[in-house]
Short mmCIF file of C-alpha atoms in Angstrom, two decimals:
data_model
loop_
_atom_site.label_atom_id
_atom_site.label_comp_id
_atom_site.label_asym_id
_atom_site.label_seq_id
_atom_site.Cartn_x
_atom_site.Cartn_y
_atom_site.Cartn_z
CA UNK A 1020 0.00 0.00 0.00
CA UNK A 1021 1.47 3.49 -0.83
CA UNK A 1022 2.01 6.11 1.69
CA UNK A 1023 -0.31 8.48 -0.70
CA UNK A 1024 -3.12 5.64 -0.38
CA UNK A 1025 -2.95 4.91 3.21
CA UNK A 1026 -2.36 8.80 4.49
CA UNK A 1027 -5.95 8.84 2.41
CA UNK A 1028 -7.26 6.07 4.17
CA UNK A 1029 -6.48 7.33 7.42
CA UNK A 1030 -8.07 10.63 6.81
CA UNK A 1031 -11.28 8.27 5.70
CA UNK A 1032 -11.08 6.57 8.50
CA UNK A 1033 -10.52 9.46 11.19
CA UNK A 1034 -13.97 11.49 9.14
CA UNK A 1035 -16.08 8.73 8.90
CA UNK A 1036 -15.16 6.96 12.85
CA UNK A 1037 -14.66 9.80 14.72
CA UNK A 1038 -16.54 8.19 17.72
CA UNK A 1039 -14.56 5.85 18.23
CA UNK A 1040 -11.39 8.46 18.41
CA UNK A 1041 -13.34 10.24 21.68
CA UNK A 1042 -11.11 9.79 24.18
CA UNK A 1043 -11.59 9.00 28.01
CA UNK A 1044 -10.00 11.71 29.75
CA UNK A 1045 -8.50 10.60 33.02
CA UNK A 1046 -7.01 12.69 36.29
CA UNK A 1047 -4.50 11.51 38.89
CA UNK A 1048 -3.36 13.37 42.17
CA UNK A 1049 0.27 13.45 41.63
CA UNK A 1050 1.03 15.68 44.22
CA UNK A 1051 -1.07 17.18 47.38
CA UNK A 1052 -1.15 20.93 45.20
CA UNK A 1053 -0.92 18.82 41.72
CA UNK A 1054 -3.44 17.01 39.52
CA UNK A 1055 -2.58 16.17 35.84
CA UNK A 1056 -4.53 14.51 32.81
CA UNK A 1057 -4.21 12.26 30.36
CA UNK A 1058 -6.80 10.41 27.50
CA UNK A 1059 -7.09 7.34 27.29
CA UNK A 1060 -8.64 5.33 24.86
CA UNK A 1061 -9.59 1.47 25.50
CA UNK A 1062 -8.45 -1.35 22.75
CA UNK A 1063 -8.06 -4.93 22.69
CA UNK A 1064 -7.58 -6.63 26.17
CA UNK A 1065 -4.62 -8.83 24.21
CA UNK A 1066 -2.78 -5.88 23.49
CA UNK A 1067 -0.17 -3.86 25.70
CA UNK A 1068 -0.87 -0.29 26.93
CA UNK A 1069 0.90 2.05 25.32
CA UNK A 1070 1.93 5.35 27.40
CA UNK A 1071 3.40 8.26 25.46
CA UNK A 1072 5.51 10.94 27.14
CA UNK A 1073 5.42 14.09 25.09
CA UNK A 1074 8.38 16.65 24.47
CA UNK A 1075 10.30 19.83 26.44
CA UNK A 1076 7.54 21.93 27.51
CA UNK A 1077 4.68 20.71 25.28
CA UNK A 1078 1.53 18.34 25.68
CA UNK A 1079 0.19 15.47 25.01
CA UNK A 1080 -1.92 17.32 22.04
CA UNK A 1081 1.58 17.94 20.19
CA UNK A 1082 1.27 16.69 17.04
CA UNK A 1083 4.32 13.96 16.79
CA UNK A 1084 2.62 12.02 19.90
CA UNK A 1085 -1.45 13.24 19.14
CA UNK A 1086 -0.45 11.22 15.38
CA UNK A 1087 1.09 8.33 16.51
CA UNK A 1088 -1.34 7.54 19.31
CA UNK A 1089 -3.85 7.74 16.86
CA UNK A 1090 -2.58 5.79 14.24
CA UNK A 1091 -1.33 2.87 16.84
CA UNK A 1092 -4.78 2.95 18.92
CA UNK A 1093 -6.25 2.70 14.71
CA UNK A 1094 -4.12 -1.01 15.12
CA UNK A 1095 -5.91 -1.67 18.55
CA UNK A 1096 -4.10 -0.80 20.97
CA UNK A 1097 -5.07 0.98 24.15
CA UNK A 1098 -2.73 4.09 24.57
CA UNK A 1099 -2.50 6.17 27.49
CA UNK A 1100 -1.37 9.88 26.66
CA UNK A 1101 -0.60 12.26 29.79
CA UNK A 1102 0.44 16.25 29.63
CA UNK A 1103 3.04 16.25 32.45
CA UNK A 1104 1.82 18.96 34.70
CA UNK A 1105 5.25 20.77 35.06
CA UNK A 1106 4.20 22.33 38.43
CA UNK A 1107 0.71 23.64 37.23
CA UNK A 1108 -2.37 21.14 38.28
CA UNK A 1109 -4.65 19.99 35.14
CA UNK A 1110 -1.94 22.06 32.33
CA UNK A 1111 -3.68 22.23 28.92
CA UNK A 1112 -1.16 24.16 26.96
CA UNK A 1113 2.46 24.26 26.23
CA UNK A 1114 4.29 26.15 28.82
CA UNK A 1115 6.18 29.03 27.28
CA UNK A 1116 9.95 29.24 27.53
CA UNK A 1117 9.75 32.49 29.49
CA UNK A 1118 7.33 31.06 32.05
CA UNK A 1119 8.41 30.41 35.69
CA UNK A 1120 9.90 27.06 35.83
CA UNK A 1121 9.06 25.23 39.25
CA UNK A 1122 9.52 22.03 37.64
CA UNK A 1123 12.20 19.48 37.62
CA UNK A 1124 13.32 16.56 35.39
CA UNK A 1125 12.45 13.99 38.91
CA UNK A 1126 9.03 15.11 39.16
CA UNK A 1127 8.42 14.25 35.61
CA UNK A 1128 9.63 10.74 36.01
CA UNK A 1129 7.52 10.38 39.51
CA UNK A 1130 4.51 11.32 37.39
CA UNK A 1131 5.87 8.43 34.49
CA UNK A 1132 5.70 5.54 37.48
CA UNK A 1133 2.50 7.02 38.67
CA UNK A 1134 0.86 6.65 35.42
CA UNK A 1135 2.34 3.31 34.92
CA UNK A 1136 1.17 2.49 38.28
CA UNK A 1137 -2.43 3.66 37.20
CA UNK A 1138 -2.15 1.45 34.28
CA UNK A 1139 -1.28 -1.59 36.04
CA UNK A 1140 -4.16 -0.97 38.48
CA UNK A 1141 -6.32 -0.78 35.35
CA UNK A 1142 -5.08 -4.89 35.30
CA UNK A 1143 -2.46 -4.51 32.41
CA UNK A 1144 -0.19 -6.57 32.58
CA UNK A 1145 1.98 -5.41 30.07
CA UNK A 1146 2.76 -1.50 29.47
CA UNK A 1147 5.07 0.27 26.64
CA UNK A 1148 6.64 3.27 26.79
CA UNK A 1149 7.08 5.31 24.09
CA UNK A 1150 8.89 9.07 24.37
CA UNK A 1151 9.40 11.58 21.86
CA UNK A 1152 12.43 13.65 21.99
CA UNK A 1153 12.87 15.40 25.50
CA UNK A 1154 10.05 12.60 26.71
CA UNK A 1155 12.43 9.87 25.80
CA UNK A 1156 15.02 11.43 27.98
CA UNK A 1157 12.37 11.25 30.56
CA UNK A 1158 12.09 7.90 30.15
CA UNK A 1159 15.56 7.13 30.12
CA UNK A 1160 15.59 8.80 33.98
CA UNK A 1161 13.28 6.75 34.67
CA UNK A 1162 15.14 3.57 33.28
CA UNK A 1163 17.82 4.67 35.51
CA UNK A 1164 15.42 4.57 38.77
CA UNK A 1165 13.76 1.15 38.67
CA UNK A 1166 10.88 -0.09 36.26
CA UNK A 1167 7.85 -1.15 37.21
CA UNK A 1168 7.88 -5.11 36.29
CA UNK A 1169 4.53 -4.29 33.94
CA UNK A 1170 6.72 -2.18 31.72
CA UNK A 1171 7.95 -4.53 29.04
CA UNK A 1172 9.72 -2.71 26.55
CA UNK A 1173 10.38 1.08 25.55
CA UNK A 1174 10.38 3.05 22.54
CA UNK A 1175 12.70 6.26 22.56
CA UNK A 1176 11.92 8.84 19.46
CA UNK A 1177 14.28 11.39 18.67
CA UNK A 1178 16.37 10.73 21.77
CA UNK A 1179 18.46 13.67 22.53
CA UNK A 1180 20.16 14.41 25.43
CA UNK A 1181 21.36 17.43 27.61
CA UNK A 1182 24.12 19.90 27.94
CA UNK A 1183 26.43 21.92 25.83
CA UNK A 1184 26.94 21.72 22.29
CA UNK A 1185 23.85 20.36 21.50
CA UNK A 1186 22.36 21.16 18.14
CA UNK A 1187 19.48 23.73 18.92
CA UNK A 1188 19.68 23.92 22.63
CA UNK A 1189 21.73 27.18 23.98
CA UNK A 1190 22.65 25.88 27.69
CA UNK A 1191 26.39 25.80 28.87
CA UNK A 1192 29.15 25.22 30.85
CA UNK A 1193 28.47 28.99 32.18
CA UNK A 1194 25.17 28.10 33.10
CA UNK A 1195 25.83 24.94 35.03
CA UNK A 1196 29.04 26.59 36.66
CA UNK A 1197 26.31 28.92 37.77
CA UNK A 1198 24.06 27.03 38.87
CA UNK A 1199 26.44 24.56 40.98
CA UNK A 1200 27.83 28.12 42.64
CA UNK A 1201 23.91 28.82 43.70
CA UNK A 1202 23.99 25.38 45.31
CA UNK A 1203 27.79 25.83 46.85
CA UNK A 1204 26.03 29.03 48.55
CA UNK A 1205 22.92 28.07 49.18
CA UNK A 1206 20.70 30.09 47.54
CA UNK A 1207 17.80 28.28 46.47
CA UNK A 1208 15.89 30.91 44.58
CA UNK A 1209 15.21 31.48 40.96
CA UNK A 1210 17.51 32.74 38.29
CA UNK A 1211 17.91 33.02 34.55
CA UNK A 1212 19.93 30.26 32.79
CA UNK A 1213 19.19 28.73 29.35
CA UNK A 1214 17.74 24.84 28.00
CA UNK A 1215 16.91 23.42 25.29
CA UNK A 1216 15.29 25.94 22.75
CA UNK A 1217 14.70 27.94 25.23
CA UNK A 1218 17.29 31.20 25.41
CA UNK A 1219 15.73 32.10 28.58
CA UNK A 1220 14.63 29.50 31.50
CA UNK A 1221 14.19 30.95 34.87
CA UNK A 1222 14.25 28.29 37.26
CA UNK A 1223 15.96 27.20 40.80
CA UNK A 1224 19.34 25.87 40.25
CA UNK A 1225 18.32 22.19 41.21
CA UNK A 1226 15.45 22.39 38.80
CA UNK A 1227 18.03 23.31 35.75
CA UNK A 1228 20.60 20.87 36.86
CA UNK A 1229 18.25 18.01 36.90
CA UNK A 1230 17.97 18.23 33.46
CA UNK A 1231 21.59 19.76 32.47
CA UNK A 1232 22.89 16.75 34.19
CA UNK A 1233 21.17 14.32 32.17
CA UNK A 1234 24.02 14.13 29.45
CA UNK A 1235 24.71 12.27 26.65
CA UNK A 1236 26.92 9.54 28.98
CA UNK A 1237 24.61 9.72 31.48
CA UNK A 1238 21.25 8.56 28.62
CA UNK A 1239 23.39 5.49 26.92
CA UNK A 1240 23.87 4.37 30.67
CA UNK A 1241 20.74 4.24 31.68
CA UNK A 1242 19.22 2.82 27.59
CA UNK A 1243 22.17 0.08 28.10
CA UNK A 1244 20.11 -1.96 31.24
CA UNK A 1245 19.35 -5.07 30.34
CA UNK A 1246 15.27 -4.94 31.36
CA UNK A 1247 13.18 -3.81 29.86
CA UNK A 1248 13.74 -4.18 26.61
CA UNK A 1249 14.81 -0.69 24.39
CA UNK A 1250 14.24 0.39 20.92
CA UNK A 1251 15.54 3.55 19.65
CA UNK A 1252 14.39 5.55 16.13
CA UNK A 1253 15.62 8.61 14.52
CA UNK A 1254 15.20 10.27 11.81
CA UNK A 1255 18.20 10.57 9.15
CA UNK A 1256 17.09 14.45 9.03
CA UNK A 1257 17.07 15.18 12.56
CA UNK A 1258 17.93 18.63 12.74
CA UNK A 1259 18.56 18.47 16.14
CA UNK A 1260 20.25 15.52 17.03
CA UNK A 1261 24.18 15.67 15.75
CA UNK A 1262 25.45 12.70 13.51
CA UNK A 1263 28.23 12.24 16.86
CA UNK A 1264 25.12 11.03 19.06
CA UNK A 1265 23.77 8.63 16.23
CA UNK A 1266 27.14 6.55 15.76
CA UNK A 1267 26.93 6.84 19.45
CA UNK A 1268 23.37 5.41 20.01
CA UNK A 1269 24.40 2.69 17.38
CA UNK A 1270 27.62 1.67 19.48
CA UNK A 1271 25.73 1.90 22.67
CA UNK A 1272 22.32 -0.54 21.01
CA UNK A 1273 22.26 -2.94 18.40
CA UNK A 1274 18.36 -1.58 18.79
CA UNK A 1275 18.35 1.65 16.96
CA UNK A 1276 16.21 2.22 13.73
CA UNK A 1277 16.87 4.89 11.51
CA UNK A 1278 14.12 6.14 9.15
CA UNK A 1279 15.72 7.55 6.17
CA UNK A 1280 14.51 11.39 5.41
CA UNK A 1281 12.96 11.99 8.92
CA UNK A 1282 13.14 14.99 10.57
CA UNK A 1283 13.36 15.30 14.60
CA UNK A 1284 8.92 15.04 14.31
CA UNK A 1285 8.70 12.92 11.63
CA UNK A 1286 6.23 14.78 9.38
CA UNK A 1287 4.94 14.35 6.43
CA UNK A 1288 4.76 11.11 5.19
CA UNK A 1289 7.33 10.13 6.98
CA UNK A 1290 4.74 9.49 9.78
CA UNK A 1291 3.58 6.02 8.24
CA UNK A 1292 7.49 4.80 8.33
CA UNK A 1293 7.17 5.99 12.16
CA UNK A 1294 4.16 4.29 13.17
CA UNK A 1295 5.22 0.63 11.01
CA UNK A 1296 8.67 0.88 13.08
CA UNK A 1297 7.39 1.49 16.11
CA UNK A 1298 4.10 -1.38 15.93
CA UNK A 1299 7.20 -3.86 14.69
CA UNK A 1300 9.04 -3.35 17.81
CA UNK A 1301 5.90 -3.94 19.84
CA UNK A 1302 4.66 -7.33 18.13
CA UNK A 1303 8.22 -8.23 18.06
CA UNK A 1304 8.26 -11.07 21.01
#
């Protein structure tokens, strides 16, 4: 089947079965102060749960993870989207770069386990989780914390990493330096660094070095643990990710798939190659 054909039989099917696209949309207490949301639509009891962890700042409406979702709970799945709250209880938008930032790279993994734990309360006995740039590294911190034994297997999307010299991210050295100096003198309050794509972050020092500290060493130790079992995909166009940190991902895991012509969101029609990879990697027992 062409990727012209199917991209029109997907747009058939998402006009003409729009009902069963409506999503359940489900709230957990993460916090005393913080409740955050995710849909959730039901498929086939044989299937895993999927869980997808959006990118820096966004939601789970971004359109990388909204597509995908889609397309995989199309194939039966049940899928499981949150919008990490980031500090703000029951977030619906993307939270500007020049926002207050009273977030932190651990309290987005705490609210990973607690949606995993939600969906093994739901009785699934298997989970996947799949991350799209920035959520993959989230998922890679939480790799590196202990896995809840429903979580079967991963799927990291345009893993990236943190730190200097990073293609499109404008934190460095400076700013950690700085940071680590707040820390030495114990001021805990909020100042200006940089992350990411953002050229202005104003967070606490801790909350900028939990994510500055999650380096490119630091993600293939924690994607190189031997349960559960991790699949990697990039695109060959990935304006953000440097050709250094491919050869490095394929050094670090024989599991890394690279989709010829991708960009970092896989657009286009490149989003047909995306979803076949990633439902391979998830029938593949």
């Amino acid at each position: 089947m062409s990727k012209y054909f199917r991209l029109f039989f997907l747009y058939l099917v998402l006009s003409t079965s729009a009902s069963n696209l409506q999503a359940e949309i489900v709230s957990l207490q993460t916090s005393k102060d913080i409740t955050t949301t995710a849909s959730y639509h039901s498929g086939d009891k044989d299937k895993p749960l999927l869980i997808f962890i959006h990118g820096f700042l966004q939601t789970r409406d971004f359109s990388t993870v909204k597509r995908l979702s889609e397309t995989l709970h199309e194939s039966g799945f049940s899928v499981l989207s949150p919008t990490l709250s980031l500090g703000i209880s029951n977030r619906a938008q993307a939270l500007p770069c020049e926002s207050i930032h009273l977030h932190s790279l651990k309290s987005d993994t705490d609210e990973i386990d607690q949606w995993v734990k939600w969906g093994s309360q739901r009785g699934y006995k298997e989970i996947v989780l799949i991350g799209h740039s920035a959520g993959s590294v989230n998922i890679s911190a939480y790799l590196a914390n202990g896995v809840h034994p429903a979580v079967k297997k991963t799927v990291l999307i345009s893993l990236t990493y943190y730190g200097p010299g990073r293609p499109a991210a404008f934190e460095t050295e400076d700013h950690a330096e700085q940071a680590r100096k707040m820390l030495r003198d114990g001021d805990y309050g909020l100042a200006k660094f940089a992350l990411a794509f953002c050229k202005e972050y104003v967070t606490t020092a801790e909350g900028f070095l939990s994510y500055y500290d999650w380096s490119a060493e630091k993600i293939l130790d924690a994607i190189n643990v031997v349960w559960p079992d991790n699949h990697i995909i990039i695109g060959s166009e990935d304006e953000r990710i440097g050709q250094a940190w491919v050869a490095s991902l394929e050094k670090a895991s024989g599991k890394i798939i690279v989709i010829d012509g991708a960009s970092h969101f896989f657009d286009q029609t490149h989003e047909f190659d995306l979803s076949d990879a990633v439902e391979e990697i998830i029938a593949d027992d």
